[in-house]
Amino acid sequence: MSTPTESSSGLPETPAPARPVRALGVDIGGSGIKAAPVDLAAGEFTAERVRLATPQPATPGAVAPVVAEVLAGFEADPDVPVGITFPAVVQHGITRTAANVDPSWIGADAEALFSDALGRSVLVVNDADAAGYAEAAFGAAKGVRGVVVVTTLGTGIGSALIVDGTLVPNTELGHLEIGGHDAEKKAADSARERHDLSWSQWAKRLQRYYSHLEDLLWPDLIVVGGGVSKKHEKFLPLLDLRTPVVPAALRNDAGIIGAASLAASRARG
Ligand code: BGC
């Protein structure tokens, strides 16, 4: 515990609260719930990640105890911040949409739910926002000034918009309407798998999507993440865009690292 120091006036001065050096991150996905402790200076895990299967149906009441279980082996100190990702719009702790999750999440107070289950306060953040924030702080967009768009290609398309290092949350650019369709239904990695598309067939859909995105936002950099980004050499070279496009650097760890970092910044106030 810190003790008050003496100021030049001789009066005791309360020292500034110490910055958290580590935080816990949890990533809630459709098939797995993963957690790890994160070193906030390095943006790296300090221990092996733990994963449990996402319960089905993945209702709030079923997911909360699994989040508690996945964190059980880690830091019990309630002063260590906890950040949790969720694949939906998250506005001030409330989950607002359910494009690829159980509809019972719409309007759920996810922060209150997880805080109760864990007995400590938590931050809940959109999954792509967390991943994008981590890429901007520690990964493929580190040090990039201006407008950065991070997209995650998976079951849906997630997006994060980061402007000079500041996250603009809940952009949901995967749901842009292109040619009368919800973009993620055509261009997510799940669409490639569902329709058994070749890399070049899929790249044509991505070309349309990213052209639209760059016309809308004129970003300085586009980062492409999601599990399929580990095969980026199969499809990124097929894209013809004016914006530089790079694969994500942190891959599957990005959500956990971003959630932990955002929770720590909120704890700092
Ligand atoms: C959801 C987003 C989410 C993305 C990636 C979309 O369907 O609307 O909130 O970030 O999928 O999981």
PDB file of N, CA and C in Angstrom, residues 85-170:
ATOM      1  N   THR A  85     -14.685  -8.998 -24.206  1.00  0.00           N
ATOM      2  CA  THR A  85     -15.218  -8.672 -25.529  1.00  0.00           C
ATOM      3  C   THR A  85     -16.540  -9.395 -25.757  1.00  0.00           C
ATOM      4  N   PHE A  86     -17.354  -8.786 -26.610  1.00  0.00           N
ATOM      5  CA  PHE A  86     -18.600  -9.446 -27.015  1.00  0.00           C
ATOM      6  C   PHE A  86     -18.915  -9.053 -28.461  1.00  0.00           C
ATOM      7  N   PRO A  87     -19.376 -10.011 -29.291  1.00  0.00           N
ATOM      8  CA  PRO A  87     -19.590  -9.701 -30.717  1.00  0.00           C
ATOM      9  C   PRO A  87     -20.924  -9.011 -31.021  1.00  0.00           C
ATOM     10  N   ALA A  88     -21.102  -7.829 -30.461  1.00  0.00           N
ATOM     11  CA  ALA A  88     -22.321  -7.040 -30.685  1.00  0.00           C
ATOM     12  C   ALA A  88     -22.000  -5.581 -30.350  1.00  0.00           C
ATOM     13  N   VAL A  89     -22.907  -4.695 -30.716  1.00  0.00           N
ATOM     14  CA  VAL A  89     -22.769  -3.301 -30.265  1.00  0.00           C
ATOM     15  C   VAL A  89     -22.839  -3.307 -28.735  1.00  0.00           C
ATOM     16  N   VAL A  90     -21.886  -2.620 -28.110  1.00  0.00           N
ATOM     17  CA  VAL A  90     -21.894  -2.519 -26.640  1.00  0.00           C
ATOM     18  C   VAL A  90     -21.840  -1.032 -26.306  1.00  0.00           C
ATOM     19  N   GLN A  91     -22.948  -0.542 -25.784  1.00  0.00           N
ATOM     20  CA  GLN A  91     -23.032   0.892 -25.487  1.00  0.00           C
ATOM     21  C   GLN A  91     -23.093   1.045 -23.981  1.00  0.00           C
ATOM     22  N   HIS A  92     -22.044   1.620 -23.404  1.00  0.00           N
ATOM     23  CA  HIS A  92     -21.984   1.814 -21.950  1.00  0.00           C
ATOM     24  C   HIS A  92     -22.377   0.543 -21.204  1.00  0.00           C
ATOM     25  N   GLY A  93     -21.821  -0.566 -21.631  1.00  0.00           N
ATOM     26  CA  GLY A  93     -22.022  -1.835 -20.913  1.00  0.00           C
ATOM     27  C   GLY A  93     -23.265  -2.610 -21.301  1.00  0.00           C
ATOM     28  N   ILE A  94     -24.130  -1.999 -22.118  1.00  0.00           N
ATOM     29  CA  ILE A  94     -25.358  -2.686 -22.537  1.00  0.00           C
ATOM     30  C   ILE A  94     -25.154  -3.259 -23.948  1.00  0.00           C
ATOM     31  N   THR A  95     -25.470  -4.523 -24.145  1.00  0.00           N
ATOM     32  CA  THR A  95     -25.370  -5.110 -25.485  1.00  0.00           C
ATOM     33  C   THR A  95     -26.647  -4.763 -26.247  1.00  0.00           C
ATOM     34  N   ARG A  96     -26.458  -4.236 -27.461  1.00  0.00           N
ATOM     35  CA  ARG A  96     -27.589  -3.642 -28.179  1.00  0.00           C
ATOM     36  C   ARG A  96     -28.049  -4.413 -29.407  1.00  0.00           C
ATOM     37  N   THR A  97     -27.198  -5.286 -29.942  1.00  0.00           N
ATOM     38  CA  THR A  97     -27.549  -5.980 -31.185  1.00  0.00           C
ATOM     39  C   THR A  97     -27.235  -7.466 -31.030  1.00  0.00           C
ATOM     40  N   ALA A  98     -27.675  -8.261 -32.002  1.00  0.00           N
ATOM     41  CA  ALA A  98     -27.416  -9.704 -31.926  1.00  0.00           C
ATOM     42  C   ALA A  98     -27.394 -10.290 -33.332  1.00  0.00           C
ATOM     43  N   ALA A  99     -26.436  -9.817 -34.170  1.00  0.00           N
ATOM     44  CA  ALA A  99     -26.393 -10.291 -35.559  1.00  0.00           C
ATOM     45  C   ALA A  99     -26.041 -11.779 -35.625  1.00  0.00           C
ATOM     46  N   ASN A 100     -25.081 -12.198 -34.794  1.00  0.00           N
ATOM     47  CA  ASN A 100     -24.652 -13.602 -34.837  1.00  0.00           C
ATOM     48  C   ASN A 100     -24.654 -14.225 -33.452  1.00  0.00           C
ATOM     49  N   VAL A 101     -25.424 -13.658 -32.532  1.00  0.00           N
ATOM     50  CA  VAL A 101     -25.472 -14.199 -31.162  1.00  0.00           C
ATOM     51  C   VAL A 101     -26.932 -14.381 -30.739  1.00  0.00           C
ATOM     52  N   ASP A 102     -27.125 -14.990 -29.566  1.00  0.00           N
ATOM     53  CA  ASP A 102     -28.490 -15.246 -29.102  1.00  0.00           C
ATOM     54  C   ASP A 102     -29.250 -13.916 -28.935  1.00  0.00           C
ATOM     55  N   PRO A 103     -30.481 -13.842 -29.457  1.00  0.00           N
ATOM     56  CA  PRO A 103     -31.231 -12.574 -29.409  1.00  0.00           C
ATOM     57  C   PRO A 103     -31.489 -12.058 -27.993  1.00  0.00           C
ATOM     58  N   SER A 104     -31.368 -12.928 -26.997  1.00  0.00           N
ATOM     59  CA  SER A 104     -31.620 -12.476 -25.622  1.00  0.00           C
ATOM     60  C   SER A 104     -30.570 -11.471 -25.129  1.00  0.00           C
ATOM     61  N   TRP A 105     -29.477 -11.276 -25.897  1.00  0.00           N
ATOM     62  CA  TRP A 105     -28.483 -10.272 -25.498  1.00  0.00           C
ATOM     63  C   TRP A 105     -28.956  -8.844 -25.795  1.00  0.00           C
ATOM     64  N   ILE A 106     -29.943  -8.678 -26.662  1.00  0.00           N
ATOM     65  CA  ILE A 106     -30.365  -7.313 -27.010  1.00  0.00           C
ATOM     66  C   ILE A 106     -30.946  -6.635 -25.770  1.00  0.00           C
ATOM     67  N   GLY A 107     -30.301  -5.552 -25.373  1.00  0.00           N
ATOM     68  CA  GLY A 107     -30.748  -4.797 -24.199  1.00  0.00           C
ATOM     69  C   GLY A 107     -30.234  -5.344 -22.873  1.00  0.00           C
ATOM     70  N   ALA A 108     -29.399  -6.395 -22.909  1.00  0.00           N
ATOM     71  CA  ALA A 108     -28.887  -6.958 -21.640  1.00  0.00           C
ATOM     72  C   ALA A 108     -27.824  -6.033 -21.042  1.00  0.00           C
ATOM     73  N   ASP A 109     -27.828  -5.898 -19.736  1.00  0.00           N
ATOM     74  CA  ASP A 109     -26.776  -5.124 -19.061  1.00  0.00           C
ATOM     75  C   ASP A 109     -25.598  -6.072 -18.826  1.00  0.00           C
ATOM     76  N   ALA A 110     -24.774  -6.203 -19.857  1.00  0.00           N
ATOM     77  CA  ALA A 110     -23.695  -7.193 -19.825  1.00  0.00           C
ATOM     78  C   ALA A 110     -22.672  -6.862 -18.735  1.00  0.00           C
ATOM     79  N   GLU A 111     -22.400  -5.573 -18.533  1.00  0.00           N
ATOM     80  CA  GLU A 111     -21.414  -5.235 -17.490  1.00  0.00           C
ATOM     81  C   GLU A 111     -21.922  -5.622 -16.115  1.00  0.00           C
ATOM     82  N   ALA A 112     -23.211  -5.372 -15.856  1.00  0.00           N
ATOM     83  CA  ALA A 112     -23.761  -5.751 -14.541  1.00  0.00           C
ATOM     84  C   ALA A 112     -23.775  -7.273 -14.396  1.00  0.00           C
ATOM     85  N   LEU A 113     -24.141  -7.956 -15.470  1.00  0.00           N
ATOM     86  CA  LEU A 113     -24.204  -9.421 -15.447  1.00  0.00           C
ATOM     87  C   LEU A 113     -22.843 -10.027 -15.090  1.00  0.00           C
ATOM     88  N   PHE A 114     -21.784  -9.589 -15.802  1.00  0.00           N
ATOM     89  CA  PHE A 114     -20.460 -10.172 -15.564  1.00  0.00           C
ATOM     90  C   PHE A 114     -19.871  -9.678 -14.235  1.00  0.00           C
ATOM     91  N   SER A 115     -20.156  -8.436 -13.866  1.00  0.00           N
ATOM     92  CA  SER A 115     -19.657  -7.934 -12.577  1.00  0.00           C
ATOM     93  C   SER A 115     -20.237  -8.763 -11.444  1.00  0.00           C
ATOM     94  N   ASP A 116     -21.530  -9.081 -11.535  1.00  0.00           N
ATOM     95  CA  ASP A 116     -22.160  -9.909 -10.500  1.00  0.00           C
ATOM     96  C   ASP A 116     -21.539 -11.299 -10.470  1.00  0.00           C
ATOM     97  N   ALA A 117     -21.339 -11.875 -11.652  1.00  0.00           N
ATOM     98  CA  ALA A 117     -20.808 -13.247 -11.723  1.00  0.00           C
ATOM     99  C   ALA A 117     -19.378 -13.315 -11.192  1.00  0.00           C
ATOM    100  N   LEU A 118     -18.615 -12.209 -11.354  1.00  0.00           N
ATOM    101  CA  LEU A 118     -17.194 -12.229 -10.982  1.00  0.00           C
ATOM    102  C   LEU A 118     -16.930 -11.572  -9.629  1.00  0.00           C
ATOM    103  N   GLY A 119     -17.899 -10.813  -9.146  1.00  0.00           N
ATOM    104  CA  GLY A 119     -17.688 -10.112  -7.882  1.00  0.00           C
ATOM    105  C   GLY A 119     -16.675  -8.985  -7.998  1.00  0.00           C
ATOM    106  N   ARG A 120     -16.509  -8.425  -9.167  1.00  0.00           N
ATOM    107  CA  ARG A 120     -15.609  -7.278  -9.381  1.00  0.00           C
ATOM    108  C   ARG A 120     -16.099  -6.526 -10.614  1.00  0.00           C
ATOM    109  N   SER A 121     -15.703  -5.244 -10.735  1.00  0.00           N
ATOM    110  CA  SER A 121     -16.230  -4.502 -11.880  1.00  0.00           C
ATOM    111  C   SER A 121     -15.481  -4.895 -13.155  1.00  0.00           C
ATOM    112  N   VAL A 122     -16.172  -4.823 -14.263  1.00  0.00           N
ATOM    113  CA  VAL A 122     -15.588  -5.216 -15.549  1.00  0.00           C
ATOM    114  C   VAL A 122     -15.957  -4.184 -16.611  1.00  0.00           C
ATOM    115  N   LEU A 123     -15.197  -4.199 -17.705  1.00  0.00           N
ATOM    116  CA  LEU A 123     -15.551  -3.414 -18.889  1.00  0.00           C
ATOM    117  C   LEU A 123     -15.971  -4.402 -19.972  1.00  0.00           C
ATOM    118  N   VAL A 124     -17.073  -4.133 -20.650  1.00  0.00           N
ATOM    119  CA  VAL A 124     -17.475  -4.973 -21.788  1.00  0.00           C
ATOM    120  C   VAL A 124     -17.357  -4.123 -23.051  1.00  0.00           C
ATOM    121  N   VAL A 125     -16.760  -4.706 -24.081  1.00  0.00           N
ATOM    122  CA  VAL A 125     -16.469  -3.944 -25.297  1.00  0.00           C
ATOM    123  C   VAL A 125     -16.739  -4.818 -26.518  1.00  0.00           C
ATOM    124  N   ASN A 126     -17.126  -4.216 -27.618  1.00  0.00           N
ATOM    125  CA  ASN A 126     -17.309  -4.940 -28.881  1.00  0.00           C
ATOM    126  C   ASN A 126     -16.005  -5.678 -29.252  1.00  0.00           C
ATOM    127  N   ASP A 127     -16.141  -6.896 -29.773  1.00  0.00           N
ATOM    128  CA  ASP A 127     -14.952  -7.720 -30.051  1.00  0.00           C
ATOM    129  C   ASP A 127     -13.984  -7.074 -31.050  1.00  0.00           C
ATOM    130  N   ALA A 128     -14.532  -6.501 -32.124  1.00  0.00           N
ATOM    131  CA  ALA A 128     -13.648  -5.913 -33.134  1.00  0.00           C
ATOM    132  C   ALA A 128     -13.019  -4.613 -32.622  1.00  0.00           C
ATOM    133  N   ASP A 129     -13.765  -3.871 -31.804  1.00  0.00           N
ATOM    134  CA  ASP A 129     -13.186  -2.663 -31.199  1.00  0.00           C
ATOM    135  C   ASP A 129     -11.978  -3.029 -30.338  1.00  0.00           C
ATOM    136  N   ALA A 130     -12.124  -4.107 -29.564  1.00  0.00           N
ATOM    137  CA  ALA A 130     -11.009  -4.539 -28.710  1.00  0.00           C
ATOM    138  C   ALA A 130      -9.814  -4.954 -29.568  1.00  0.00           C
ATOM    139  N   ALA A 131     -10.093  -5.746 -30.603  1.00  0.00           N
ATOM    140  CA  ALA A 131      -8.997  -6.214 -31.463  1.00  0.00           C
ATOM    141  C   ALA A 131      -8.321  -5.039 -32.167  1.00  0.00           C
ATOM    142  N   GLY A 132      -9.140  -4.092 -32.639  1.00  0.00           N
ATOM    143  CA  GLY A 132      -8.587  -2.939 -33.346  1.00  0.00           C
ATOM    144  C   GLY A 132      -7.750  -2.061 -32.429  1.00  0.00           C
ATOM    145  N   TYR A 133      -8.234  -1.888 -31.223  1.00  0.00           N
ATOM    146  CA  TYR A 133      -7.493  -1.065 -30.258  1.00  0.00           C
ATOM    147  C   TYR A 133      -6.124  -1.695 -29.987  1.00  0.00           C
ATOM    148  N   ALA A 134      -6.114  -3.027 -29.855  1.00  0.00           N
ATOM    149  CA  ALA A 134      -4.846  -3.728 -29.605  1.00  0.00           C
ATOM    150  C   ALA A 134      -3.903  -3.592 -30.798  1.00  0.00           C
ATOM    151  N   GLU A 135      -4.447  -3.691 -32.013  1.00  0.00           N
ATOM    152  CA  GLU A 135      -3.583  -3.544 -33.201  1.00  0.00           C
ATOM    153  C   GLU A 135      -2.989  -2.135 -33.265  1.00  0.00           C
ATOM    154  N   ALA A 136      -3.793  -1.135 -32.841  1.00  0.00           N
ATOM    155  CA  ALA A 136      -3.300   0.247 -32.869  1.00  0.00           C
ATOM    156  C   ALA A 136      -2.260   0.476 -31.769  1.00  0.00           C
ATOM    157  N   ALA A 137      -2.467  -0.155 -30.622  1.00  0.00           N
ATOM    158  CA  ALA A 137      -1.544   0.083 -29.503  1.00  0.00           C
ATOM    159  C   ALA A 137      -0.264  -0.744 -29.628  1.00  0.00           C
ATOM    160  N   PHE A 138      -0.392  -1.977 -30.111  1.00  0.00           N
ATOM    161  CA  PHE A 138       0.760  -2.896 -30.061  1.00  0.00           C
ATOM    162  C   PHE A 138       1.058  -3.619 -31.377  1.00  0.00           C
ATOM    163  N   GLY A 139       0.177  -3.545 -32.345  1.00  0.00           N
ATOM    164  CA  GLY A 139       0.300  -4.438 -33.504  1.00  0.00           C
ATOM    165  C   GLY A 139       0.523  -3.729 -34.824  1.00  0.00           C
ATOM    166  N   ALA A 140      -0.247  -4.123 -35.822  1.00  0.00           N
ATOM    167  CA  ALA A 140      -0.011  -3.707 -37.210  1.00  0.00           C
ATOM    168  C   ALA A 140      -0.225  -2.213 -37.445  1.00  0.00           C
ATOM    169  N   ALA A 141      -0.979  -1.538 -36.554  1.00  0.00           N
ATOM    170  CA  ALA A 141      -1.227  -0.106 -36.758  1.00  0.00           C
ATOM    171  C   ALA A 141      -0.524   0.735 -35.693  1.00  0.00           C
ATOM    172  N   LYS A 142       0.440   0.137 -35.017  1.00  0.00           N
ATOM    173  CA  LYS A 142       1.142   0.868 -33.952  1.00  0.00           C
ATOM    174  C   LYS A 142       1.839   2.104 -34.523  1.00  0.00           C
ATOM    175  N   GLY A 143       1.601   3.234 -33.897  1.00  0.00           N
ATOM    176  CA  GLY A 143       2.285   4.467 -34.303  1.00  0.00           C
ATOM    177  C   GLY A 143       1.708   5.109 -35.555  1.00  0.00           C
ATOM    178  N   VAL A 144       0.643   4.531 -36.145  1.00  0.00           N
ATOM    179  CA  VAL A 144       0.080   5.112 -37.372  1.00  0.00           C
ATOM    180  C   VAL A 144      -0.845   6.271 -37.000  1.00  0.00           C
ATOM    181  N   ARG A 145      -0.552   7.429 -37.550  1.00  0.00           N
ATOM    182  CA  ARG A 145      -1.399   8.595 -37.279  1.00  0.00           C
ATOM    183  C   ARG A 145      -2.533   8.645 -38.296  1.00  0.00           C
ATOM    184  N   GLY A 146      -3.587   9.380 -37.969  1.00  0.00           N
ATOM    185  CA  GLY A 146      -4.689   9.522 -38.900  1.00  0.00           C
ATOM    186  C   GLY A 146      -5.749   8.464 -38.682  1.00  0.00           C
ATOM    187  N   VAL A 147      -6.399   8.083 -39.782  1.00  0.00           N
ATOM    188  CA  VAL A 147      -7.575   7.207 -39.698  1.00  0.00           C
ATOM    189  C   VAL A 147      -7.183   5.761 -40.034  1.00  0.00           C
ATOM    190  N   VAL A 148      -7.391   4.883 -39.063  1.00  0.00           N
ATOM    191  CA  VAL A 148      -7.088   3.458 -39.271  1.00  0.00           C
ATOM    192  C   VAL A 148      -8.395   2.682 -39.156  1.00  0.00           C
ATOM    193  N   VAL A 149      -8.641   1.801 -40.124  1.00  0.00           N
ATOM    194  CA  VAL A 149      -9.796   0.903 -40.033  1.00  0.00           C
ATOM    195  C   VAL A 149      -9.256  -0.512 -39.867  1.00  0.00           C
ATOM    196  N   VAL A 150      -9.703  -1.177 -38.809  1.00  0.00           N
ATOM    197  CA  VAL A 150      -9.340  -2.583 -38.594  1.00  0.00           C
ATOM    198  C   VAL A 150     -10.601  -3.396 -38.845  1.00  0.00           C
ATOM    199  N   THR A 151     -10.492  -4.407 -39.692  1.00  0.00           N
ATOM    200  CA  THR A 151     -11.652  -5.270 -39.935  1.00  0.00           C
ATOM    201  C   THR A 151     -11.295  -6.689 -39.507  1.00  0.00           C
ATOM    202  N   THR A 152     -12.272  -7.408 -38.971  1.00  0.00           N
ATOM    203  CA  THR A 152     -12.035  -8.817 -38.639  1.00  0.00           C
ATOM    204  C   THR A 152     -12.970  -9.651 -39.510  1.00  0.00           C
ATOM    205  N   LEU A 153     -12.385 -10.581 -40.241  1.00  0.00           N
ATOM    206  CA  LEU A 153     -13.162 -11.433 -41.143  1.00  0.00           C
ATOM    207  C   LEU A 153     -13.355 -12.785 -40.474  1.00  0.00           C
ATOM    208  N   GLY A 154     -14.588 -13.083 -40.097  1.00  0.00           N
ATOM    209  CA  GLY A 154     -14.873 -14.352 -39.423  1.00  0.00           C
ATOM    210  C   GLY A 154     -16.286 -14.776 -39.744  1.00  0.00           C
ATOM    211  N   THR A 155     -17.064 -15.133 -38.719  1.00  0.00           N
ATOM    212  CA  THR A 155     -18.480 -15.452 -38.919  1.00  0.00           C
ATOM    213  C   THR A 155     -19.172 -14.224 -39.495  1.00  0.00           C
ATOM    214  N   GLY A 156     -18.873 -13.071 -38.922  1.00  0.00           N
ATOM    215  CA  GLY A 156     -19.346 -11.783 -39.449  1.00  0.00           C
ATOM    216  C   GLY A 156     -18.140 -10.964 -39.874  1.00  0.00           C
ATOM    217  N   ILE A 157     -18.361  -9.682 -40.134  1.00  0.00           N
ATOM    218  CA  ILE A 157     -17.235  -8.755 -40.322  1.00  0.00           C
ATOM    219  C   ILE A 157     -17.320  -7.743 -39.196  1.00  0.00           C
ATOM    220  N   GLY A 158     -16.262  -7.690 -38.403  1.00  0.00           N
ATOM    221  CA  GLY A 158     -16.195  -6.705 -37.333  1.00  0.00           C
ATOM    222  C   GLY A 158     -15.362  -5.529 -37.795  1.00  0.00           C
ATOM    223  N   SER A 159     -15.576  -4.365 -37.173  1.00  0.00           N
ATOM    224  CA  SER A 159     -14.770  -3.205 -37.561  1.00  0.00           C
ATOM    225  C   SER A 159     -14.395  -2.374 -36.345  1.00  0.00           C
ATOM    226  N   ALA A 160     -13.235  -1.750 -36.458  1.00  0.00           N
ATOM    227  CA  ALA A 160     -12.812  -0.764 -35.455  1.00  0.00           C
ATOM    228  C   ALA A 160     -12.281   0.438 -36.207  1.00  0.00           C
ATOM    229  N   LEU A 161     -12.675   1.617 -35.764  1.00  0.00           N
ATOM    230  CA  LEU A 161     -12.187   2.868 -36.353  1.00  0.00           C
ATOM    231  C   LEU A 161     -11.346   3.565 -35.296  1.00  0.00           C
ATOM    232  N   ILE A 162     -10.086   3.810 -35.641  1.00  0.00           N
ATOM    233  CA  ILE A 162      -9.174   4.439 -34.675  1.00  0.00           C
ATOM    234  C   ILE A 162      -8.614   5.698 -35.327  1.00  0.00           C
ATOM    235  N   VAL A 163      -8.811   6.808 -34.659  1.00  0.00           N
ATOM    236  CA  VAL A 163      -8.369   8.093 -35.217  1.00  0.00           C
ATOM    237  C   VAL A 163      -7.297   8.664 -34.301  1.00  0.00           C
ATOM    238  N   ASP A 164      -6.086   8.766 -34.808  1.00  0.00           N
ATOM    239  CA  ASP A 164      -4.946   9.228 -34.004  1.00  0.00           C
ATOM    240  C   ASP A 164      -4.910   8.513 -32.651  1.00  0.00           C
ATOM    241  N   GLY A 165      -5.108   7.217 -32.672  1.00  0.00           N
ATOM    242  CA  GLY A 165      -4.988   6.401 -31.460  1.00  0.00           C
ATOM    243  C   GLY A 165      -6.250   6.332 -30.622  1.00  0.00           C
ATOM    244  N   THR A 166      -7.286   7.123 -30.982  1.00  0.00           N
ATOM    245  CA  THR A 166      -8.532   7.096 -30.202  1.00  0.00           C
ATOM    246  C   THR A 166      -9.573   6.237 -30.913  1.00  0.00           C
ATOM    247  N   LEU A 167     -10.155   5.316 -30.165  1.00  0.00           N
ATOM    248  CA  LEU A 167     -11.155   4.411 -30.728  1.00  0.00           C
ATOM    249  C   LEU A 167     -12.521   5.098 -30.823  1.00  0.00           C
ATOM    250  N   VAL A 168     -13.141   5.015 -31.993  1.00  0.00           N
ATOM    251  CA  VAL A 168     -14.538   5.460 -32.163  1.00  0.00           C
ATOM    252  C   VAL A 168     -15.373   4.171 -32.115  1.00  0.00           C
ATOM    253  N   PRO A 169     -16.088   3.912 -31.015  1.00  0.00           N
ATOM    254  CA  PRO A 169     -16.652   2.557 -30.843  1.00  0.00           C
ATOM    255  C   PRO A 169     -17.883   2.272 -31.697  1.00  0.00           C
ATOM    256  N   ASN A 170     -18.127   0.979 -31.873  1.00  0.00           N
ATOM    257  CA  ASN A 170     -19.379   0.479 -32.470  1.00  0.00           C
ATOM    258  C   ASN A 170     -19.649   0.974 -33.889  1.00  0.00           C
TER     259      ASN A 170
END
